[in-house]
Structures are given as C-alpha cells and as structure tokens.
Coordinates of C-alpha atoms in Angstrom, one line a residue:
M1 CA -16.6 22.7 -1.5
A2 CA -14.0 23.6 0.2
N3 CA -11.7 21.3 1.9
K4 CA -11.6 19.9 5.4
S5 CA -8.5 21.1 6.4
L6 CA -5.7 18.1 8.4
A7 CA -3.8 20.8 10.4
K8 CA -5.5 20.2 13.2
P9 CA -4.8 17.5 16.5
H10 CA -5.5 13.6 15.0
E11 CA -7.8 12.3 17.7
E12 CA -10.4 15.4 15.3
T13 CA -9.6 14.3 12.5
C14 CA -11.6 11.0 10.5
I15 CA -9.7 9.2 8.3
L16 CA -11.1 6.8 5.2
V17 CA -9.0 3.3 4.4
T18 CA -10.3 2.4 1.5
G19 CA -9.7 -1.9 1.4
G20 CA -9.1 -1.1 4.8
A21 CA -9.1 -5.0 5.2
G22 CA -6.3 -6.1 3.3
F23 CA -2.9 -6.6 4.1
I24 CA -1.4 -3.2 4.0
G25 CA -4.9 -1.8 4.8
T26 CA -5.5 -3.0 7.9
H27 CA -1.7 -2.5 9.6
T28 CA -1.7 0.8 8.4
C29 CA -4.8 1.1 9.8
V30 CA -3.1 0.4 13.2
E31 CA -0.5 2.8 12.8
L32 CA -3.6 5.3 12.5
L33 CA -5.8 4.6 15.6
E34 CA -2.0 3.9 17.5
Q35 CA -1.9 7.6 16.3
G36 CA -4.7 9.1 17.9
Y37 CA -7.0 9.3 14.2
R38 CA -10.6 7.6 14.1
V39 CA -11.1 5.2 11.3
V40 CA -13.5 4.7 8.8
V41 CA -12.9 1.2 7.0
V42 CA -14.6 0.6 3.3
D43 CA -14.2 -2.8 1.9
D44 CA -15.9 -5.1 0.0
L45 CA -14.4 -8.6 1.2
S46 CA -13.3 -10.2 -2.5
N47 CA -9.8 -10.9 -1.2
S48 CA -10.3 -10.2 2.1
S49 CA -11.6 -10.8 5.1
E50 CA -13.8 -8.5 8.0
K51 CA -11.7 -10.8 10.4
A52 CA -8.8 -9.1 9.7
I53 CA -10.5 -5.9 11.0
D54 CA -11.5 -7.8 14.6
R55 CA -7.6 -8.5 15.1
V56 CA -6.8 -4.8 14.1
R57 CA -9.0 -3.9 17.1
A58 CA -8.0 -6.4 19.5
I59 CA -4.2 -5.2 19.1
T60 CA -5.0 -1.1 19.1
G61 CA -7.3 -1.5 21.2
T62 CA -10.4 -0.2 20.0
D63 CA -12.3 -3.8 21.1
A64 CA -13.3 -2.1 24.7
P65 CA -16.0 0.0 26.1
G66 CA -15.8 3.4 25.0
Q67 CA -13.0 3.3 21.9
R68 CA -14.8 0.7 19.4
D69 CA -16.1 4.2 17.5
R70 CA -12.8 5.2 16.4
L71 CA -12.7 2.2 13.8
T72 CA -16.0 1.6 11.9
F73 CA -16.8 -0.7 9.3
H74 CA -18.9 -0.7 6.0
E75 CA -18.6 -3.5 4.4
A76 CA -19.8 -2.3 -0.1
N77 CA -17.8 -1.5 -2.9
I78 CA -16.3 1.6 -3.9
L79 CA -18.6 1.2 -7.4
D80 CA -22.1 1.2 -5.7
R81 CA -21.8 5.3 -4.8
A82 CA -25.0 5.4 -3.1
A83 CA -23.3 3.5 -0.4
L84 CA -20.0 6.1 -0.3
D85 CA -23.0 8.9 -0.6
R86 CA -24.0 6.6 2.6
I87 CA -20.9 6.6 4.2
F88 CA -20.1 10.4 4.2
S89 CA -23.0 11.3 4.7
A90 CA -22.2 9.1 7.6
H91 CA -19.1 10.5 9.7
D92 CA -17.2 13.3 9.1
I93 CA -14.2 12.3 6.7
D94 CA -11.7 15.0 6.7
A95 CA -8.9 12.6 4.1
I96 CA -8.5 9.3 2.0
I97 CA -6.1 6.5 2.0
H98 CA -7.2 5.1 -1.7
F99 CA -5.9 1.6 -1.0
A100 CA -9.4 -0.5 -2.9
A101 CA -7.6 -2.7 -5.7
F102 CA -7.8 -5.5 -7.9
K103 CA -4.0 -6.0 -7.7
A104 CA -2.3 -9.5 -9.6
V105 CA -0.4 -8.6 -12.4
G106 CA -1.6 -11.7 -14.3
E107 CA -4.7 -11.9 -13.4
S108 CA -4.9 -8.6 -14.8
V109 CA -3.1 -9.2 -18.6
E110 CA -7.0 -12.2 -18.6
K111 CA -9.4 -9.8 -17.1
P112 CA -8.2 -6.3 -18.3
L113 CA -12.3 -5.3 -18.9
E114 CA -12.3 -6.1 -14.8
Y115 CA -9.4 -4.6 -13.6
Y116 CA -10.0 -0.9 -15.9
W117 CA -14.0 -1.2 -14.3
N118 CA -12.9 -2.2 -10.3
N119 CA -8.8 -0.2 -10.2
V120 CA -10.5 2.5 -12.5
A121 CA -14.2 3.8 -13.2
G122 CA -14.3 2.8 -9.3
T123 CA -11.8 6.1 -7.8
L124 CA -13.7 7.8 -10.6
A125 CA -16.5 7.2 -8.0
L126 CA -15.1 7.9 -5.2
C127 CA -13.2 10.8 -6.2
D128 CA -16.9 12.1 -7.5
V129 CA -18.8 11.6 -3.9
A130 CA -15.6 12.7 -1.4
R131 CA -15.6 15.9 -4.1
A132 CA -18.8 16.8 -2.8
H133 CA -18.4 16.4 1.1
G134 CA -15.9 18.6 0.8
V135 CA -13.4 16.2 0.9
K136 CA -10.5 16.6 -1.7
N137 CA -7.2 15.5 1.3
F138 CA -6.6 12.0 -1.1
V139 CA -3.6 9.4 -0.4
F140 CA -2.6 7.0 -3.5
S141 CA -1.5 3.8 -3.2
S142 CA 0.2 3.8 -5.9
S143 CA 2.9 1.0 -7.1
A144 CA 7.2 1.3 -8.5
T145 CA 5.6 -0.3 -11.8
V146 CA 5.0 3.2 -12.7
Y147 CA 8.4 3.8 -13.3
G148 CA 8.1 0.6 -16.1
E149 CA 11.8 -0.3 -16.8
P150 CA 13.4 2.9 -15.2
D151 CA 16.2 4.9 -16.5
F152 CA 18.7 4.5 -13.5
V153 CA 18.8 2.7 -10.7
P154 CA 18.6 3.4 -7.6
I155 CA 14.7 4.4 -8.6
T156 CA 14.6 9.0 -6.8
E157 CA 11.3 10.1 -8.5
E158 CA 13.0 12.2 -11.3
C159 CA 12.9 8.8 -13.1
P160 CA 11.0 8.8 -15.8
K161 CA 7.6 6.6 -16.1
H162 CA 7.5 4.5 -18.6
E163 CA 4.5 2.1 -20.3
A164 CA 3.1 -0.4 -17.3
T165 CA 3.8 -3.4 -18.6
N166 CA 0.4 -5.4 -17.9
P167 CA -3.0 -3.3 -17.5
Y168 CA -2.4 -3.8 -13.2
G169 CA 0.3 -0.9 -13.8
Q170 CA -1.4 0.1 -16.1
T171 CA -4.9 1.7 -13.5
K172 CA -1.3 3.1 -11.4
S173 CA -0.7 5.7 -13.7
M174 CA -3.3 6.3 -15.1
L175 CA -4.9 7.2 -11.3
E176 CA -2.2 8.9 -10.9
R177 CA -3.0 11.3 -14.5
I178 CA -6.6 11.5 -13.3
L179 CA -5.4 12.3 -9.5
T180 CA -2.7 15.3 -10.8
D181 CA -5.6 16.3 -13.0
L182 CA -7.9 16.8 -10.1
Y183 CA -5.4 18.9 -8.4
I184 CA -5.0 20.4 -11.7
G185 CA -9.2 21.6 -12.1
D186 CA -9.0 22.8 -8.1
N187 CA -6.9 23.5 -6.4
E188 CA -8.6 22.8 -3.1
W189 CA -7.7 19.1 -3.6
N190 CA -4.6 17.6 -1.5
V191 CA -2.9 14.5 -3.2
V192 CA -0.1 12.2 -1.9
L193 CA 1.2 10.0 -4.5
L194 CA 2.8 6.5 -3.2
R195 CA 5.3 4.5 -5.2
Y196 CA 5.0 1.4 -3.3
F197 CA 7.8 -0.7 -3.3
N198 CA 7.4 -4.4 -2.2
P199 CA 5.9 -5.1 1.1
I200 CA 5.8 -7.7 3.0
G201 CA 6.3 -9.2 6.8
A202 CA 3.0 -9.1 8.8
H203 CA 2.3 -6.9 12.2
P204 CA 4.8 -8.1 15.4
S205 CA 2.1 -9.1 17.0
G206 CA 1.3 -12.7 14.1
L207 CA -2.4 -11.3 14.3
I208 CA -2.5 -9.5 11.0
G209 CA -0.4 -10.6 8.1
E210 CA -0.6 -10.9 4.0
D211 CA -3.7 -13.7 3.7
P212 CA -3.3 -14.3 -0.8
K213 CA -6.8 -16.1 -2.0
G214 CA -5.3 -19.2 -3.9
I215 CA -2.2 -20.0 -4.9
P216 CA 0.2 -16.5 -3.6
N217 CA 1.3 -13.5 -6.5
N218 CA 4.1 -12.6 -4.8
L219 CA 6.9 -13.4 -3.1
L220 CA 7.3 -14.1 0.1
P221 CA 3.6 -15.3 0.9
Y222 CA 4.8 -18.0 -1.3
V223 CA 8.2 -18.7 0.5
A224 CA 6.3 -18.8 3.7
Q225 CA 3.5 -21.2 2.6
V226 CA 6.2 -24.2 1.0
A227 CA 7.6 -23.6 5.1
V228 CA 4.1 -23.9 6.6
G229 CA 3.9 -27.6 4.2
R230 CA 0.7 -25.3 2.0
L231 CA 3.1 -25.1 -1.0
A232 CA 6.0 -27.8 -2.0
C233 CA 8.5 -25.9 -3.5
V234 CA 9.3 -22.1 -4.1
G235 CA 10.1 -21.2 -7.8
V236 CA 12.7 -18.6 -8.9
F237 CA 12.6 -17.1 -12.0
G238 CA 16.2 -16.9 -13.9
D239 CA 19.8 -17.4 -11.8
D240 CA 21.2 -15.7 -15.0
Y241 CA 21.1 -11.6 -14.2
P242 CA 23.6 -9.5 -14.1
T243 CA 23.5 -9.7 -9.8
H244 CA 25.7 -10.9 -7.4
D245 CA 24.0 -14.8 -7.7
G246 CA 22.0 -14.7 -10.6
T247 CA 18.4 -14.1 -9.1
G248 CA 16.3 -10.6 -9.3
V249 CA 17.4 -7.7 -6.8
R250 CA 14.8 -5.8 -5.5
D251 CA 13.0 -3.0 -2.6
Y252 CA 11.3 -5.0 0.0
I253 CA 9.6 -3.1 2.8
H254 CA 8.5 -4.2 5.5
V255 CA 4.3 -3.2 5.4
V256 CA 4.9 -2.0 9.4
D257 CA 6.7 0.9 8.1
L258 CA 4.6 1.1 5.2
A259 CA 2.3 2.1 6.8
R260 CA 3.4 4.6 9.1
G261 CA 4.5 5.9 5.8
H262 CA 0.9 6.3 5.3
V263 CA 0.2 8.0 8.4
A264 CA 4.0 10.2 7.5
A265 CA 2.3 11.5 3.9
L266 CA -0.9 12.8 6.4
D267 CA 1.0 15.2 9.0
W268 CA 2.8 16.6 5.7
M269 CA -0.4 17.8 4.1
G270 CA -1.0 18.9 6.7
G271 CA 1.8 21.2 6.9
K272 CA 3.0 19.6 10.2
V273 CA 6.2 18.0 8.6
G274 CA 8.4 18.5 6.3
T275 CA 9.5 21.7 4.3
G276 CA 10.0 22.9 0.2
A277 CA 8.5 22.2 -2.4
P278 CA 6.8 18.8 -3.6
S279 CA 10.1 17.5 -6.2
G280 CA 10.1 16.1 -9.5
P281 CA 8.2 15.4 -12.6
D282 CA 5.0 14.7 -11.6
A283 CA 5.0 17.1 -8.6
I284 CA 3.3 20.3 -8.6
Q285 CA 3.4 22.7 -5.5
G286 CA -0.4 24.8 -4.7
Q287 CA 0.1 28.1 -2.5
P288 CA -1.0 26.9 1.2
A289 CA -3.8 26.3 3.3
E290 CA -4.5 30.2 5.5
D291 CA -3.5 26.5 8.5
G292 CA -0.9 25.8 6.8
S293 CA -2.8 22.7 4.9
R294 CA 0.0 22.0 2.3
R295 CA -1.9 22.1 -1.2
G296 CA -1.1 20.5 -4.0
V297 CA 0.0 16.8 -5.6
G298 CA 3.3 14.5 -3.9
V299 CA 5.0 11.5 -4.6
F300 CA 7.2 9.3 -3.0
N301 CA 8.8 6.4 -3.5
L302 CA 8.3 4.2 0.0
G303 CA 10.8 1.1 0.0
T304 CA 14.0 0.8 1.3
G305 CA 17.3 1.2 -0.5
T306 CA 18.2 -1.4 -0.7
G307 CA 17.7 -4.1 -3.2
S308 CA 18.1 -8.0 -2.2
S309 CA 17.7 -11.2 -5.4
V310 CA 15.3 -14.0 -4.6
L311 CA 18.4 -16.4 -2.9
D312 CA 18.3 -13.6 -0.2
V313 CA 15.2 -13.3 0.9
V314 CA 14.3 -17.4 1.1
H315 CA 18.1 -17.7 3.0
A316 CA 16.4 -14.1 5.0
F317 CA 13.5 -16.7 5.5
E318 CA 14.9 -20.2 6.0
R319 CA 16.9 -18.1 9.0
A320 CA 13.5 -17.2 10.1
C321 CA 11.8 -20.6 10.3
G322 CA 15.2 -22.9 11.2
K323 CA 14.8 -25.0 8.0
Q324 CA 15.7 -24.9 5.3
L325 CA 12.9 -24.5 1.3
P326 CA 12.9 -26.2 -1.2
Y327 CA 13.6 -23.9 -4.1
E328 CA 13.5 -24.5 -7.7
I329 CA 15.3 -22.8 -10.9
K330 CA 12.8 -21.3 -13.5
P331 CA 13.4 -19.9 -17.1
R332 CA 13.1 -16.5 -16.9
R333 CA 9.3 -14.7 -16.7
A334 CA 9.0 -11.5 -19.6
G335 CA 9.1 -8.8 -18.8
D336 CA 10.9 -9.4 -14.8
I337 CA 13.5 -7.2 -15.0
A338 CA 17.2 -7.0 -13.2
E339 CA 17.4 -5.1 -11.0
N340 CA 14.9 -2.7 -9.3
Y341 CA 14.7 -0.6 -5.3
A342 CA 14.9 3.0 -4.8
A343 CA 16.5 6.2 -3.6
C344 CA 13.9 6.9 -0.9
E345 CA 15.9 9.1 0.4
K346 CA 13.0 12.5 -0.7
A347 CA 11.1 10.8 2.1
R348 CA 13.7 11.0 4.8
E349 CA 13.6 15.5 3.9
E350 CA 10.7 15.9 3.0
L351 CA 7.9 13.7 5.2
G352 CA 10.8 13.1 7.9
W353 CA 10.1 9.5 7.5
T354 CA 12.4 6.2 6.8
A355 CA 12.1 2.9 6.4
Q356 CA 12.4 1.0 10.1
Y357 CA 12.8 -2.8 9.6
D358 CA 16.1 -4.7 7.7
L359 CA 15.4 -8.3 5.9
D360 CA 15.8 -10.6 8.4
R361 CA 12.7 -9.1 10.4
M362 CA 10.7 -8.9 7.4
C363 CA 10.9 -12.6 7.2
A364 CA 11.0 -13.2 10.8
D365 CA 7.8 -11.1 10.9
S366 CA 6.2 -12.9 8.8
W367 CA 7.6 -16.1 9.7
H368 CA 5.3 -15.7 13.1
W369 CA 1.4 -14.1 10.9
Q370 CA 2.0 -17.6 8.4
S371 CA 3.5 -20.0 12.1
M372 CA 0.0 -18.6 13.8
N373 CA -2.9 -18.4 11.7
P374 CA -1.6 -21.2 9.3
E375 CA -4.5 -20.7 6.8
G376 CA -4.9 -17.4 7.4
Y377 CA -8.0 -16.5 8.8
A378 CA -10.2 -18.7 6.9
T379 CA -9.4 -20.1 10.4
A380 CA -9.1 -17.2 12.5
Q381 CA -12.0 -17.1 15.7

C-alpha cells in the first residue's frame, strides 16, 4: 500500500503519538497542536497519567467546544495489535511519532526480557499494523546512548555507533537497524531517527512536566524533588573526571526545544524544509515522491551543543529555586564517561531547527512545574 503524504498542510494532517501522555510525548503534542496538526495519542499509562492529556488540552485550547476532536486519547498498549488496528481504522493517520517505551537504564539491566519485549516487539507490532494501513512515515525516539562510548566529542551523526552498555540502549540501537531495514525492503517508508541527548525542563505554563514514578532515574527530576523536600540530598557520582569541576558533563536540552525538533522532522519528511541529501553513515537518501515528500532514513542529533556538568545543573537549579541544595559526592558509576555532548549543525542546516533555551531557563521551567505540582500529577485536578 502506498505511503501517506506529508506534503499537505498541517491542518489536514493527523499524527499518531505513541507514549503521548509521557514527558516528551505531552510536550510534543502541545507543539503539534499549536502548529495545526490533529493528534491521536496512544498510551497504556504504565508510567504516565491521563491527567497530563487534560493539561495538554488546557494549554492548547483543545478543551473548548469544537476543538476536542483535534486531540483524541486511546488507552492501549502497542503490543495489542487488535487495539492498534481499531485505532488506525478509526483515524486517518498520516504519520507516527513513536515514544512508547520502557526507559529506565538500571531497570533494563534487571529486566532485560521485559525491555526487549515491550520496546522491540511493541515497535514491530506497531509497524506491522501501520504498514497494513498505508502509514509509513515514522519518527523514532532514539537516544545518544546508541553511540556508546563515543570516538569523539562533540558527537556528530558521523560518529560510529558502539555497543550499548545496557538493554535499554540496545533496544534503541536495534530499532534503528530494524527501521532502516524497513526502508531498504520497501522504499515507500520515510523514517527519521532522532537521537536525543538529555531532556530536562518543563512547559513554561507549569502545567506539564516530568513526573517519574518512584525514585527518579535522571538527574533533573531528582534535583527538583530535593528542592521541594521529597528527597533529602542529590547524589553526585564522581568528582574526579577530567572536566572543569570534576563532575560528569552532559548535553541537557529543554524538552520544549526537543518537542519542536519533532515538528521540524515532519516538515523535513514532507519536503517543506531543508535541502540536500540525508548525511551520516546511518542515513539513506531515497528518491523523493511526486509531491516532494522525502523517502529514506534521516538521522539527527537533538541537543544544544553545550556541555554542562552535574554541579552546573545543581547550581542553576539553586538559582531557579532561590536556595542552596544539599548534595553528596559518591563513587563513580560503572560505564559513566567524562563528557558527552552533541554537535547540532546538521539539524540546523537540514531541519532549520536549533535549541533556543539555556540551562538557566531549563531549570527555571523545571522548578516552576515542580513547585506548582510537588506531587506531580498525583494530586492534579
């Protein structure tokens, strides 16, 4: 079946967002709706809340009469092929942005079977049902973890991929290969692999943000929970790295910037922005469709190009919340590297996208969200 076109106006285009009630998913739904797209969300709510969808409606005005059909929510798991088939039959979907995945690195080491089953088998089921409905435009939520211990920093898309250090990272690397092979086997497919660095921050409204269940795995929500008193102290793993203050340096990106990168990827797939062929060892250029839509596999880093240390983040958050935060230096974690940050020229040149927000803004917005919602969505109205 021929692929759907993304060359048409946003208002005539419907995007399926899997995992759309999660942290990055909700922010991407906001940006899509504000750009005029119609959005269908599929989420099993295993690590998210339907209240987040209500907040997306409030931000975008899709809670108003006559606007509600621009955002539709389905509670379903991507492994449920029958449910997916019903959703594709009920909506004229043009493209998929695929976030739905288990994502805790440590847990993936303890539960590899669950991670491979959910992330890999779930994506296979999703792609199979999508193909049957002629939907072959696919934006994949990948990760900088696919580079493993990088050959050089800043990391460009030319950097070779290395063995991932945990099953979570392996699922991202495997799915990049699978989605590339889909295009090789059927050149109707149009795939973009977005390799994220470290998303933090929250929507400026304070209505949506990161709400991890249990003890946070990532630095920023942990710092935020220390700031509101839910946790006692920030653990800093290692202060003897060859960096400006001895703590590990990473590329943190505002989640709103990241979300806008997905909208830019859709425009790029539709032939509306960018020039030239996809570049990088994992990118493949196909023949454009008659309407100008791209075909092939595009690969893009999404980061700021600026490295910030763990203590830089702690101190930026202290400026945001107006108080000192307790932290404790702990031994290095196995597998952690000193520096990891992106080169983002390719996304700027091909997608017309650059990150707008700096670390202080990321921490200010994160604090706004956490202080307005100290228990996350648990007590949301």
